[in-house]
Coordinates of C-alpha atoms and ligand atoms in Angstrom, one line a residue:
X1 CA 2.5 -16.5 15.6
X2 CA 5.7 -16.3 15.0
X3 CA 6.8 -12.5 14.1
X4 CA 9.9 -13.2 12.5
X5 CA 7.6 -14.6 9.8
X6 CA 5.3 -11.8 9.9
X7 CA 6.0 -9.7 6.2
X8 CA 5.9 -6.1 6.0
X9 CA 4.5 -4.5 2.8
X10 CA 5.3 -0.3 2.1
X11 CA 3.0 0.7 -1.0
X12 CA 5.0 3.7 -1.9
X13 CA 5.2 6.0 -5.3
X14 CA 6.5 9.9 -6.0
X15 CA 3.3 11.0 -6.7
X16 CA 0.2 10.9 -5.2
X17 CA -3.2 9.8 -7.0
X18 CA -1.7 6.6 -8.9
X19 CA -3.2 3.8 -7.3
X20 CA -1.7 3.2 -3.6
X21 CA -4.7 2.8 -1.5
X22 CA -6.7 0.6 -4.3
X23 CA -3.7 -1.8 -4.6
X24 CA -3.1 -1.9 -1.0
X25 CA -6.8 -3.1 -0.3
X26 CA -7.0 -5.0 -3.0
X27 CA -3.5 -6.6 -2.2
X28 CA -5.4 -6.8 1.7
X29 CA -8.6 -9.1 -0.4
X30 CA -5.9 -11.2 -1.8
X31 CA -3.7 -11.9 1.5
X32 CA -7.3 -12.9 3.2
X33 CA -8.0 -15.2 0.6
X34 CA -4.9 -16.8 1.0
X35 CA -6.3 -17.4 4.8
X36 CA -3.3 -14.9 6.0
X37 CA -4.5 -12.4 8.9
X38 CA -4.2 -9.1 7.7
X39 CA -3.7 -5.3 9.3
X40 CA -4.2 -2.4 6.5
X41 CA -2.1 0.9 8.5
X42 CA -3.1 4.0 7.0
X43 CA 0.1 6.2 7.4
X44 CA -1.7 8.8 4.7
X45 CA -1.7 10.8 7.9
X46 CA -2.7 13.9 6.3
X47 CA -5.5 12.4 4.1
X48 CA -5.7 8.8 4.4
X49 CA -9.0 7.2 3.0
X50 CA -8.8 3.3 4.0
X51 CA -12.0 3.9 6.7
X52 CA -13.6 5.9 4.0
X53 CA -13.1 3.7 1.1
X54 CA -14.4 0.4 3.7
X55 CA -17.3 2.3 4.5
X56 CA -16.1 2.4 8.3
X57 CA -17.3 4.9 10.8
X58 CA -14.4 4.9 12.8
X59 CA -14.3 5.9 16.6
X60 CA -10.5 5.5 16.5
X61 CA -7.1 5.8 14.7
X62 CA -3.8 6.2 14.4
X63 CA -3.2 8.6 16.8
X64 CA -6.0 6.9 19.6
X65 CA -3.2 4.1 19.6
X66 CA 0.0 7.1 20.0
X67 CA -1.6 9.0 22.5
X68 CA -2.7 5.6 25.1
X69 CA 1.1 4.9 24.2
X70 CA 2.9 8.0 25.1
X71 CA 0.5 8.7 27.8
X72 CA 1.5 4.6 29.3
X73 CA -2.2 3.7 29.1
X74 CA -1.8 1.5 26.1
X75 CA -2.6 -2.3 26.9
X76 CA -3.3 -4.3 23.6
X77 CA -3.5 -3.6 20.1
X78 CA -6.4 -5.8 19.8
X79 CA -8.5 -2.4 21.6
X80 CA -7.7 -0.3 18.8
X81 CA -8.0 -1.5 15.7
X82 CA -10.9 -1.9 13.6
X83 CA -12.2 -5.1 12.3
X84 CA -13.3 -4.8 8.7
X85 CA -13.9 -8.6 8.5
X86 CA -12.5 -11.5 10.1
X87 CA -9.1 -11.6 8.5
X88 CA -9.0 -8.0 8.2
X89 CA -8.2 -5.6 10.4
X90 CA -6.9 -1.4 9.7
X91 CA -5.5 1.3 11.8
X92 CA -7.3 4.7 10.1
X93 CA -5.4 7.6 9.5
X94 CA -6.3 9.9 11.6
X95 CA -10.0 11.6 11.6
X96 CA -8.7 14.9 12.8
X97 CA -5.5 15.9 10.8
X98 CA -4.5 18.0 13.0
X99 CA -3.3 15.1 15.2
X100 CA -1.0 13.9 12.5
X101 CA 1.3 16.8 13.3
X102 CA 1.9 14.5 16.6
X103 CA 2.8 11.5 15.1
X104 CA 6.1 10.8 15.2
X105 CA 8.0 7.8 13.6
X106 CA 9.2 6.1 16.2
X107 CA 5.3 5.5 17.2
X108 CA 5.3 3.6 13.8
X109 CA 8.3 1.9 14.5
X110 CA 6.5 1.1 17.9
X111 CA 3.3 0.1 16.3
X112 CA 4.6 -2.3 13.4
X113 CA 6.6 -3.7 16.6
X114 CA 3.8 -4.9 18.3
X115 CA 1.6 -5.9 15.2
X116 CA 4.3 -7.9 13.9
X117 CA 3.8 -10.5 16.2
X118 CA -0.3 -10.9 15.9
X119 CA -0.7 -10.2 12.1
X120 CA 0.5 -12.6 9.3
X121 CA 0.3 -9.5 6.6
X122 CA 1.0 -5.7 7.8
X123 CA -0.1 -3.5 5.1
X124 CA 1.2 0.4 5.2
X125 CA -0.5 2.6 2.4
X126 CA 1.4 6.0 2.7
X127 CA 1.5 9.2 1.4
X128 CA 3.7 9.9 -1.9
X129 CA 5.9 12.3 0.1
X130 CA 8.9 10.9 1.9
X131 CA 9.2 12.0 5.0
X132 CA 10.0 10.5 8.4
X133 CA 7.2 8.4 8.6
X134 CA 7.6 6.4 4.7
X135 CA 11.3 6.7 5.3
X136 CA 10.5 4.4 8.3
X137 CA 8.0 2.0 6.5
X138 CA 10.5 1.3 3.7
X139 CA 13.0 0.8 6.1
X140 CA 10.4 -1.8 8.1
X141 CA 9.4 -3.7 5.3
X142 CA 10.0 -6.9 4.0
X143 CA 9.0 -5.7 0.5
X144 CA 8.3 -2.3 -0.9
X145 CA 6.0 -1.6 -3.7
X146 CA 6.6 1.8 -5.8
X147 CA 3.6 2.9 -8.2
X148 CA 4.7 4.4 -11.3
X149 CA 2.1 5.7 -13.9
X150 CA 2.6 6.6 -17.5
X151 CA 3.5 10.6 -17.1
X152 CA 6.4 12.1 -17.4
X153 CA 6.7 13.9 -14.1
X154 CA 6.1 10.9 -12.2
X155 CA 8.7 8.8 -14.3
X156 CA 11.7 11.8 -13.9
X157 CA 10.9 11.8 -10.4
X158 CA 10.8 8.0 -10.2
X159 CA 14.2 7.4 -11.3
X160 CA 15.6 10.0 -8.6
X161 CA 14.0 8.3 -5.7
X162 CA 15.6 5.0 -7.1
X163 CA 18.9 6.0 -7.3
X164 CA 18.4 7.4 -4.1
X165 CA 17.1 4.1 -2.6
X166 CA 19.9 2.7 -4.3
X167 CA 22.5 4.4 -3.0
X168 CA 21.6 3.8 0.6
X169 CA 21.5 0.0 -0.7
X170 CA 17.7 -0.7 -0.4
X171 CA 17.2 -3.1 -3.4
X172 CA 13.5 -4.7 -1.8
X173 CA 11.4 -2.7 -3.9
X174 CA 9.0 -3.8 -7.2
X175 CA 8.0 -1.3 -9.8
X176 CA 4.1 -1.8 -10.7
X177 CA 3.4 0.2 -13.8
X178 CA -0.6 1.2 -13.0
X179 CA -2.1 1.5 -16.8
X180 CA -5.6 1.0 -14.8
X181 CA -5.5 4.9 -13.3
X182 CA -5.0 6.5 -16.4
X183 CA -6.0 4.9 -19.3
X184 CA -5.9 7.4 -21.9
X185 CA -2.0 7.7 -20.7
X186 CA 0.3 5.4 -22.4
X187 CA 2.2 7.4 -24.6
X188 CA 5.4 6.4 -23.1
X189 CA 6.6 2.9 -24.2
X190 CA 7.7 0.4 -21.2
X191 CA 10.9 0.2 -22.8
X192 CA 11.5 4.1 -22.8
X193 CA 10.1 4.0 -19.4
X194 CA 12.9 1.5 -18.2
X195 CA 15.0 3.6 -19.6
X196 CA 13.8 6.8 -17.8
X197 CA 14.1 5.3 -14.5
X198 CA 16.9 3.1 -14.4
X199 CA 15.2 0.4 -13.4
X200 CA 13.2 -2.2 -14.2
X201 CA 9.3 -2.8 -14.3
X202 CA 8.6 -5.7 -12.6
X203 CA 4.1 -5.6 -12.8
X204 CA 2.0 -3.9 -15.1
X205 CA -1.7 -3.9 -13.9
X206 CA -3.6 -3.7 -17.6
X207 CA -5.6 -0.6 -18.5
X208 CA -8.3 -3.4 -19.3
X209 CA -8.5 -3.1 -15.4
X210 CA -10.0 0.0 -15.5
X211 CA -13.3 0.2 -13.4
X212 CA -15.1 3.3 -14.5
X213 CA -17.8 2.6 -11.7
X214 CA -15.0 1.8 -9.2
X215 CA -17.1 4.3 -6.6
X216 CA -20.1 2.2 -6.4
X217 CA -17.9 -1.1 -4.8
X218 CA -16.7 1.6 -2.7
X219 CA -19.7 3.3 -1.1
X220 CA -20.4 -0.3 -0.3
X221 CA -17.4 -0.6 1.7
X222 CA -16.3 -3.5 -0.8
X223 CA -12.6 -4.8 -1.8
X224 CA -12.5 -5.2 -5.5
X225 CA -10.9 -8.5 -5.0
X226 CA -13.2 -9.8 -2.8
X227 CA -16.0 -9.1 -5.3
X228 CA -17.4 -11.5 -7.2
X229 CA -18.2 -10.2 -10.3
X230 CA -14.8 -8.2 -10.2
X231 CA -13.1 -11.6 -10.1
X232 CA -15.1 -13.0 -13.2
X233 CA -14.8 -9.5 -15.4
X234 CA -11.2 -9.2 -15.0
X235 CA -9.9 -12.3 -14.2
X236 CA -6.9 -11.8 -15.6
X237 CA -6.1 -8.4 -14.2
X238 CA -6.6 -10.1 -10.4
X239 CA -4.5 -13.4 -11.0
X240 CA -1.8 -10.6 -12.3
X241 CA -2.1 -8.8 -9.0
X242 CA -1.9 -12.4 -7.2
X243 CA 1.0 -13.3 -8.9
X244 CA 2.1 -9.5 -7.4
X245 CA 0.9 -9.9 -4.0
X246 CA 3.0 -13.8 -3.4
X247 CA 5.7 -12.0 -4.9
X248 CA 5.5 -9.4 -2.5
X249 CA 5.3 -11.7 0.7
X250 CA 8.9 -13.7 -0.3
X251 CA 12.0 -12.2 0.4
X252 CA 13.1 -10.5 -2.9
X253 CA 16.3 -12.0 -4.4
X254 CA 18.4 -9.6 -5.4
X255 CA 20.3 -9.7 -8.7
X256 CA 23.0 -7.5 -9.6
X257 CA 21.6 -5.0 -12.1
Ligands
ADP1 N1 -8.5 0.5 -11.5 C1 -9.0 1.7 -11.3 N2 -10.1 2.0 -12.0 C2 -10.7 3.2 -11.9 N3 -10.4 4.2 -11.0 C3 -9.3 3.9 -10.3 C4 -8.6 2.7 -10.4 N4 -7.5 2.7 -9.5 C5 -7.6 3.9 -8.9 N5 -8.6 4.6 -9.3 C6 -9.0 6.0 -8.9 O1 -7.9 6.8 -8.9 C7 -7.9 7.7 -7.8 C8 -6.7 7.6 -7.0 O2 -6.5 6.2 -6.5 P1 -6.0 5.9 -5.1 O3 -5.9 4.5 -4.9 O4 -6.7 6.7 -4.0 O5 -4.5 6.5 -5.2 P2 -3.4 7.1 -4.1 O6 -3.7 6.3 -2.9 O7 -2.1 6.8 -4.8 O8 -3.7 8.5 -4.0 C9 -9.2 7.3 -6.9 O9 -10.2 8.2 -7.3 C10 -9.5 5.9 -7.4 O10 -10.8 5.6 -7.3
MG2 MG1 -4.0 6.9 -1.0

């Protein structure tokens, strides 16, 4: 494989709870459909929940792969990730937070070197707080997703990060508007939201999406997307996130604003 066509996916937002690790494993179901190789990296350091979520009993993480690194004993990445099914593959956060005190970016940077060339899809879920480590997975990507949600907090602090992002000329970045976390939440109007931010909303993933038992596909280790009955209920809602997730994996044109 080629890694210069390798693409590099951040799922980002200001605040944490709105969606990030459902979109990026339901964005992970969609790549594999597609018949693209996938690699889900859990950079929630502090309290990732990809293996958790996929029902995986993992014997190794994040940090498995930085110590055999810094320590020279690191041979292929192939050792030490885990295989959630053939097209999917995750790096955990890791299972002992103390050990993500001992991560340091340039590990990541190291990391999303080397997968680059054996994955078609690299998928980093992170934490809502930008520190080194998101600060180096926007930088990496080839698309960033922000999450926004209807609240008020979220959208004030939304519209700093942009015009941060902005001013150090990162325009790769989407908006998805999630009306599926909160449903009762929609007193702000999209157009007030625009607005608010700055910026523009570029997806809106429905309320309608909403899964109220959302826990049971989970203790089952399943992606949504890959469900079958999920796919038939809301239809709509998952050829939205498609149209979201080919977005994602084409270099964003950017038009002057
Ligand atoms: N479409 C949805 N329907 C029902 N519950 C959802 C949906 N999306 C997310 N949730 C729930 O919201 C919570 C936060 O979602 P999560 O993806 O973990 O957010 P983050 O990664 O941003 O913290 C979880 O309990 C999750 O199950
Ligand atoms: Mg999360």
């Amino acid at each position: 494989m080629n890694s210069n066509s390798s693409k590099i996916i951040t799922v980002s937002s200001v605040k944490g709870g709105v969606g990030k690790t459902t979109t990026v494993l339901n964005l992970a179901g969609i790549y594999y459909q597609m018949k693209k190789k996938v690699l889900v990296i859990d950079l929630d350091l502090y309290s990732g929940g990809v293996a958790t979520l996929l029902n995986i009993d993992n014997n190794r993480d994040i940090y498995t792969i930085v110590d055999a690194i810094s320590n020279n004993r690191f041979t292929s990445l192939d050792d030490y990730v885990i295989s959630y099914n053939k097209g999917i593959d995750i790096i955990a956060a890791p299972r002992d937070p103390r050990d993500a005190n001992k991560i340091e970016s340039k590990y990541i940077d190291r990391i999303i070197g080397i997968a680059r060339s054996l994955y078609d899809v690299i998928l980093l879920d992170t934490n809502h707080v930008l520190n080194e480590i998101s600060l180096t997975a926007l930088d990496k990507s080839t698309n960033n997703l922000f999450i926004l949600t209807n609240d008020l907090v979220d959208i004030k602090n939304m519209r700093n990060i942009l015009s941060i992002l902005r001013e150090n000329g990162m325009n790769n970045y989407y908006i998805l508007l999630n009306n599926s976390r909160d449903t009762g939440k929609d007193y702000i109007d999209i157009y007030n939201i625009r607005n608010m931010i700055d910026g523009n909303i570029d997806y809106t993933l429905s309320r309608k999406f909403y899964i109220k038992n959302i826990d049971k596909y989970y203790l089952n280790g399943e992606i949504l997307t890959l469900n079958k009955t999920i796919n038939k209920i809301y239809s709509r809602e998952i050829n939205d996130l498609k149209l979201m997730a080919n977005a994602l994996i084409t270099k964003k044109e950017v038009q002057d604003e």
